[in-house]
Amino acid sequence: MTEWTILGAGALGCVIAGQLHQKGERVGFMLSERHRGHFHPNLDLITLSGRHQLIQSQPRFPEHARKVECLMVFTKAYHVLGALKELQHLPKSTPIILFNNGMGLTEQVKELMPDNPLLVGVCSHGAMKEQDWLVRHTGKGETWLGALNEAGKEWTHLLKPLAASLGHCEWSDDIALHQRHKLAVNAVINPLTAYNNISNGQLVEPRFHDVLEQLTDEVYQVIARLNGSDAESKDAFRRRLQQVIEETAINYSSMQQDLANGRKTEIDYITGFILKHADGIPVPVSQQLYDEIKRREA
């Protein structure tokens, strides 16, 4: 394979593109129509050490889909299906890796792209978009890949170049477990920071102690039941949540940024997933946050 194609030039997509490029991998960005005719600048990546590195990438548009060798999808969850539908000429042999936030899309993607090798990626690298084509890598993390269909299982060889570029990449036969682990953290941090218009680090302030505790308990109960015997302890989840809050203290969550800038959020795929699977577990804080964020969106 000679080029990775990134669909979704947000913070994480740009950081992953930068990491791949730094290891000599070629990267292209699949761009939307609003970018057509615009000057496509180099990506300016601020590394963990604070250095600026210019990352060269190739602009791609839907008519170039027939040349895509591996598609990595980082776009907003609610844009995934529409964006994939535009790639009418994508070869059926091209693997598609879904890195989007939240859960609830996989069955629809399998129905839309039944012949393509389909995979899910779960990545915990910290990333922050400071402006268009300027992103900051704010923290190292783990990356996990897993197959969504039988064809996806044939692409485990992608692990080697991804691990070399990202520092860690492993295969999971239960990728949904890793998705739920990530979603649990997002279902606490994202709606709380969006509702209160604060950075992640501000969640440790005393004024948020009670609501943080209650929301953490709600989310944990729902995810633990879904994970069954693989569920982590509540203390382990609290420690993991606290670690993410500390490591991303200066970051503003994607949901906070979307709401603050008048954009649609991914609340349906994060908190909405918790509400859908609560099934009798009381989740009043999650419900209140969901209702208020949906109201503000409207």
Short mmCIF file of N, CA and C in Angstrom, two decimals, residues 123-201:
data_model
loop_
_atom_site.label_atom_id
_atom_site.label_comp_id
_atom_site.label_asym_id
_atom_site.label_seq_id
_atom_site.Cartn_x
_atom_site.Cartn_y
_atom_site.Cartn_z
N CYS A 123 -8.97 4.77 19.18
CA CYS A 123 -7.71 5.48 19.40
C CYS A 123 -7.86 6.46 20.55
N SER A 124 -6.91 6.44 21.48
CA SER A 124 -7.00 7.33 22.64
C SER A 124 -5.92 8.42 22.64
N HIS A 125 -5.30 8.68 21.48
CA HIS A 125 -4.37 9.79 21.39
C HIS A 125 -5.10 11.10 21.65
N GLY A 126 -4.45 12.02 22.33
CA GLY A 126 -5.03 13.33 22.58
C GLY A 126 -4.73 14.27 21.42
N ALA A 127 -5.75 15.00 20.98
CA ALA A 127 -5.58 15.91 19.85
C ALA A 127 -6.46 17.13 20.04
N MET A 128 -5.96 18.26 19.60
CA MET A 128 -6.72 19.50 19.71
C MET A 128 -6.50 20.33 18.45
N LYS A 129 -7.59 20.77 17.84
CA LYS A 129 -7.51 21.58 16.63
C LYS A 129 -7.50 23.05 17.04
N GLU A 130 -6.43 23.76 16.73
CA GLU A 130 -6.29 25.15 17.13
C GLU A 130 -6.85 26.09 16.07
N GLN A 131 -6.75 25.68 14.82
CA GLN A 131 -7.39 26.39 13.71
C GLN A 131 -7.32 25.47 12.50
N ASP A 132 -7.90 25.90 11.38
CA ASP A 132 -7.85 25.05 10.19
C ASP A 132 -6.41 24.68 9.83
N TRP A 133 -6.16 23.38 9.71
CA TRP A 133 -4.86 22.85 9.31
C TRP A 133 -3.75 23.13 10.33
N LEU A 134 -4.15 23.46 11.58
CA LEU A 134 -3.19 23.59 12.67
C LEU A 134 -3.72 22.76 13.84
N VAL A 135 -3.03 21.65 14.14
CA VAL A 135 -3.48 20.76 15.20
C VAL A 135 -2.34 20.51 16.18
N ARG A 136 -2.72 20.22 17.40
CA ARG A 136 -1.74 19.93 18.45
C ARG A 136 -1.94 18.49 18.94
N HIS A 137 -0.86 17.74 18.97
CA HIS A 137 -0.87 16.40 19.56
C HIS A 137 -0.68 16.58 21.07
N THR A 138 -1.71 16.27 21.85
CA THR A 138 -1.67 16.58 23.29
C THR A 138 -1.37 15.38 24.17
N GLY A 139 -1.35 14.19 23.61
CA GLY A 139 -1.04 13.05 24.46
C GLY A 139 -0.98 11.74 23.69
N LYS A 140 -0.06 10.86 24.10
CA LYS A 140 0.02 9.54 23.49
C LYS A 140 -1.13 8.67 24.00
N GLY A 141 -1.46 7.68 23.20
CA GLY A 141 -2.53 6.77 23.60
C GLY A 141 -2.37 5.43 22.92
N GLU A 142 -3.36 4.59 23.13
CA GLU A 142 -3.39 3.28 22.51
C GLU A 142 -4.28 3.30 21.27
N THR A 143 -4.02 2.38 20.36
CA THR A 143 -4.87 2.20 19.19
C THR A 143 -5.17 0.72 19.04
N TRP A 144 -6.45 0.43 18.86
CA TRP A 144 -6.90 -0.95 18.67
C TRP A 144 -7.67 -1.06 17.37
N LEU A 145 -7.46 -2.16 16.66
CA LEU A 145 -8.21 -2.45 15.44
C LEU A 145 -8.96 -3.77 15.63
N GLY A 146 -10.12 -3.85 14.98
CA GLY A 146 -10.89 -5.09 14.98
C GLY A 146 -11.77 -5.13 13.76
N ALA A 147 -12.17 -6.32 13.36
CA ALA A 147 -12.95 -6.50 12.14
C ALA A 147 -14.45 -6.38 12.42
N LEU A 148 -15.16 -5.79 11.44
CA LEU A 148 -16.62 -5.73 11.48
C LEU A 148 -17.24 -6.84 10.63
N ASN A 149 -16.48 -7.35 9.68
CA ASN A 149 -16.98 -8.45 8.85
C ASN A 149 -15.83 -9.40 8.54
N GLU A 150 -16.15 -10.49 7.88
CA GLU A 150 -15.14 -11.51 7.60
C GLU A 150 -14.00 -10.95 6.75
N ALA A 151 -14.34 -10.10 5.78
CA ALA A 151 -13.30 -9.53 4.91
C ALA A 151 -12.32 -8.67 5.71
N GLY A 152 -12.82 -8.02 6.75
CA GLY A 152 -11.96 -7.18 7.57
C GLY A 152 -10.87 -7.95 8.30
N LYS A 153 -11.13 -9.22 8.57
CA LYS A 153 -10.16 -10.05 9.30
C LYS A 153 -8.89 -10.31 8.51
N GLU A 154 -8.95 -10.03 7.19
CA GLU A 154 -7.79 -10.28 6.32
C GLU A 154 -6.80 -9.12 6.33
N TRP A 155 -7.07 -8.08 7.15
CA TRP A 155 -6.25 -6.88 7.09
C TRP A 155 -5.47 -6.63 8.38
N THR A 156 -5.13 -7.69 9.08
CA THR A 156 -4.35 -7.54 10.30
C THR A 156 -2.95 -6.99 10.02
N HIS A 157 -2.49 -7.10 8.75
CA HIS A 157 -1.15 -6.59 8.42
C HIS A 157 -1.07 -5.07 8.52
N LEU A 158 -2.22 -4.39 8.63
CA LEU A 158 -2.19 -2.93 8.83
C LEU A 158 -1.62 -2.56 10.19
N LEU A 159 -1.60 -3.51 11.11
CA LEU A 159 -1.11 -3.23 12.46
C LEU A 159 0.35 -2.76 12.45
N LYS A 160 1.18 -3.38 11.63
CA LYS A 160 2.61 -3.08 11.67
C LYS A 160 2.91 -1.62 11.33
N PRO A 161 2.44 -1.08 10.19
CA PRO A 161 2.74 0.33 9.91
C PRO A 161 2.05 1.28 10.88
N LEU A 162 0.87 0.92 11.37
CA LEU A 162 0.17 1.78 12.32
C LEU A 162 0.91 1.80 13.67
N ALA A 163 1.37 0.65 14.11
CA ALA A 163 2.12 0.60 15.37
C ALA A 163 3.43 1.38 15.26
N ALA A 164 4.09 1.27 14.11
CA ALA A 164 5.35 2.00 13.91
C ALA A 164 5.11 3.50 13.93
N SER A 165 3.96 3.94 13.45
CA SER A 165 3.67 5.37 13.38
C SER A 165 3.07 5.91 14.67
N LEU A 166 2.20 5.14 15.30
CA LEU A 166 1.44 5.64 16.44
C LEU A 166 2.01 5.21 17.79
N GLY A 167 2.97 4.30 17.76
CA GLY A 167 3.59 3.85 19.02
C GLY A 167 2.92 2.63 19.61
N HIS A 168 1.66 2.41 19.29
CA HIS A 168 0.94 1.24 19.76
C HIS A 168 -0.22 0.98 18.82
N CYS A 169 -0.38 -0.26 18.41
CA CYS A 169 -1.57 -0.67 17.68
C CYS A 169 -1.67 -2.19 17.80
N GLU A 170 -2.79 -2.65 18.33
CA GLU A 170 -2.99 -4.09 18.51
C GLU A 170 -4.35 -4.49 17.95
N TRP A 171 -4.48 -5.79 17.71
CA TRP A 171 -5.73 -6.34 17.19
C TRP A 171 -6.59 -6.81 18.34
N SER A 172 -7.89 -6.65 18.20
CA SER A 172 -8.85 -7.17 19.18
C SER A 172 -9.94 -7.94 18.47
N ASP A 173 -10.23 -9.12 18.99
CA ASP A 173 -11.34 -9.91 18.46
C ASP A 173 -12.67 -9.44 19.04
N ASP A 174 -12.62 -8.53 20.00
CA ASP A 174 -13.84 -7.95 20.57
C ASP A 174 -13.67 -6.43 20.59
N ILE A 175 -13.66 -5.84 19.40
CA ILE A 175 -13.39 -4.41 19.30
C ILE A 175 -14.51 -3.59 19.92
N ALA A 176 -15.73 -4.14 19.99
CA ALA A 176 -16.85 -3.42 20.61
C ALA A 176 -16.57 -3.16 22.09
N LEU A 177 -15.82 -4.04 22.74
CA LEU A 177 -15.45 -3.83 24.14
C LEU A 177 -14.60 -2.56 24.27
N HIS A 178 -13.65 -2.38 23.37
CA HIS A 178 -12.80 -1.19 23.40
C HIS A 178 -13.62 0.06 23.04
N GLN A 179 -14.56 -0.09 22.12
CA GLN A 179 -15.44 1.03 21.79
C GLN A 179 -16.23 1.47 23.02
N ARG A 180 -16.76 0.51 23.76
CA ARG A 180 -17.56 0.85 24.93
C ARG A 180 -16.70 1.47 26.03
N HIS A 181 -15.47 1.01 26.16
CA HIS A 181 -14.56 1.62 27.14
C HIS A 181 -14.34 3.10 26.82
N LYS A 182 -14.11 3.39 25.54
CA LYS A 182 -13.89 4.78 25.14
C LYS A 182 -15.17 5.58 25.27
N LEU A 183 -16.29 4.98 24.86
CA LEU A 183 -17.56 5.69 24.94
C LEU A 183 -17.91 6.05 26.38
N ALA A 184 -17.60 5.18 27.32
CA ALA A 184 -17.91 5.45 28.72
C ALA A 184 -17.25 6.74 29.20
N VAL A 185 -15.99 6.92 28.84
CA VAL A 185 -15.28 8.14 29.22
C VAL A 185 -15.91 9.35 28.52
N ASN A 186 -16.18 9.20 27.23
CA ASN A 186 -16.77 10.31 26.47
C ASN A 186 -18.16 10.67 26.98
N ALA A 187 -18.92 9.66 27.45
CA ALA A 187 -20.28 9.91 27.91
C ALA A 187 -20.32 10.67 29.23
N VAL A 188 -19.17 10.75 29.91
CA VAL A 188 -19.06 11.58 31.12
C VAL A 188 -18.50 12.95 30.75
N ILE A 189 -17.36 12.97 30.09
CA ILE A 189 -16.65 14.23 29.84
C ILE A 189 -17.38 15.12 28.83
N ASN A 190 -17.80 14.55 27.70
CA ASN A 190 -18.33 15.38 26.62
C ASN A 190 -19.59 16.15 26.98
N PRO A 191 -20.65 15.49 27.46
CA PRO A 191 -21.86 16.27 27.75
C PRO A 191 -21.69 17.24 28.91
N LEU A 192 -20.90 16.89 29.92
CA LEU A 192 -20.70 17.80 31.06
C LEU A 192 -19.93 19.04 30.64
N THR A 193 -18.88 18.86 29.85
CA THR A 193 -18.10 20.02 29.41
C THR A 193 -18.89 20.87 28.42
N ALA A 194 -19.70 20.21 27.57
CA ALA A 194 -20.51 20.96 26.61
C ALA A 194 -21.60 21.76 27.33
N TYR A 195 -22.28 21.13 28.25
CA TYR A 195 -23.38 21.79 28.98
C TYR A 195 -22.88 22.99 29.77
N ASN A 196 -21.70 22.83 30.39
CA ASN A 196 -21.16 23.90 31.24
C ASN A 196 -20.18 24.82 30.53
N ASN A 197 -19.87 24.51 29.25
CA ASN A 197 -18.97 25.33 28.44
C ASN A 197 -17.62 25.50 29.12
N ILE A 198 -17.00 24.39 29.45
CA ILE A 198 -15.72 24.39 30.18
C ILE A 198 -14.73 23.45 29.50
N SER A 199 -13.46 23.57 29.88
CA SER A 199 -12.43 22.65 29.43
C SER A 199 -12.54 21.35 30.23
N ASN A 200 -11.89 20.31 29.74
CA ASN A 200 -11.93 19.02 30.43
C ASN A 200 -11.39 19.13 31.85
N GLY A 201 -10.30 19.88 32.02
CA GLY A 201 -9.66 19.97 33.33
C GLY A 201 -10.51 20.63 34.39
#
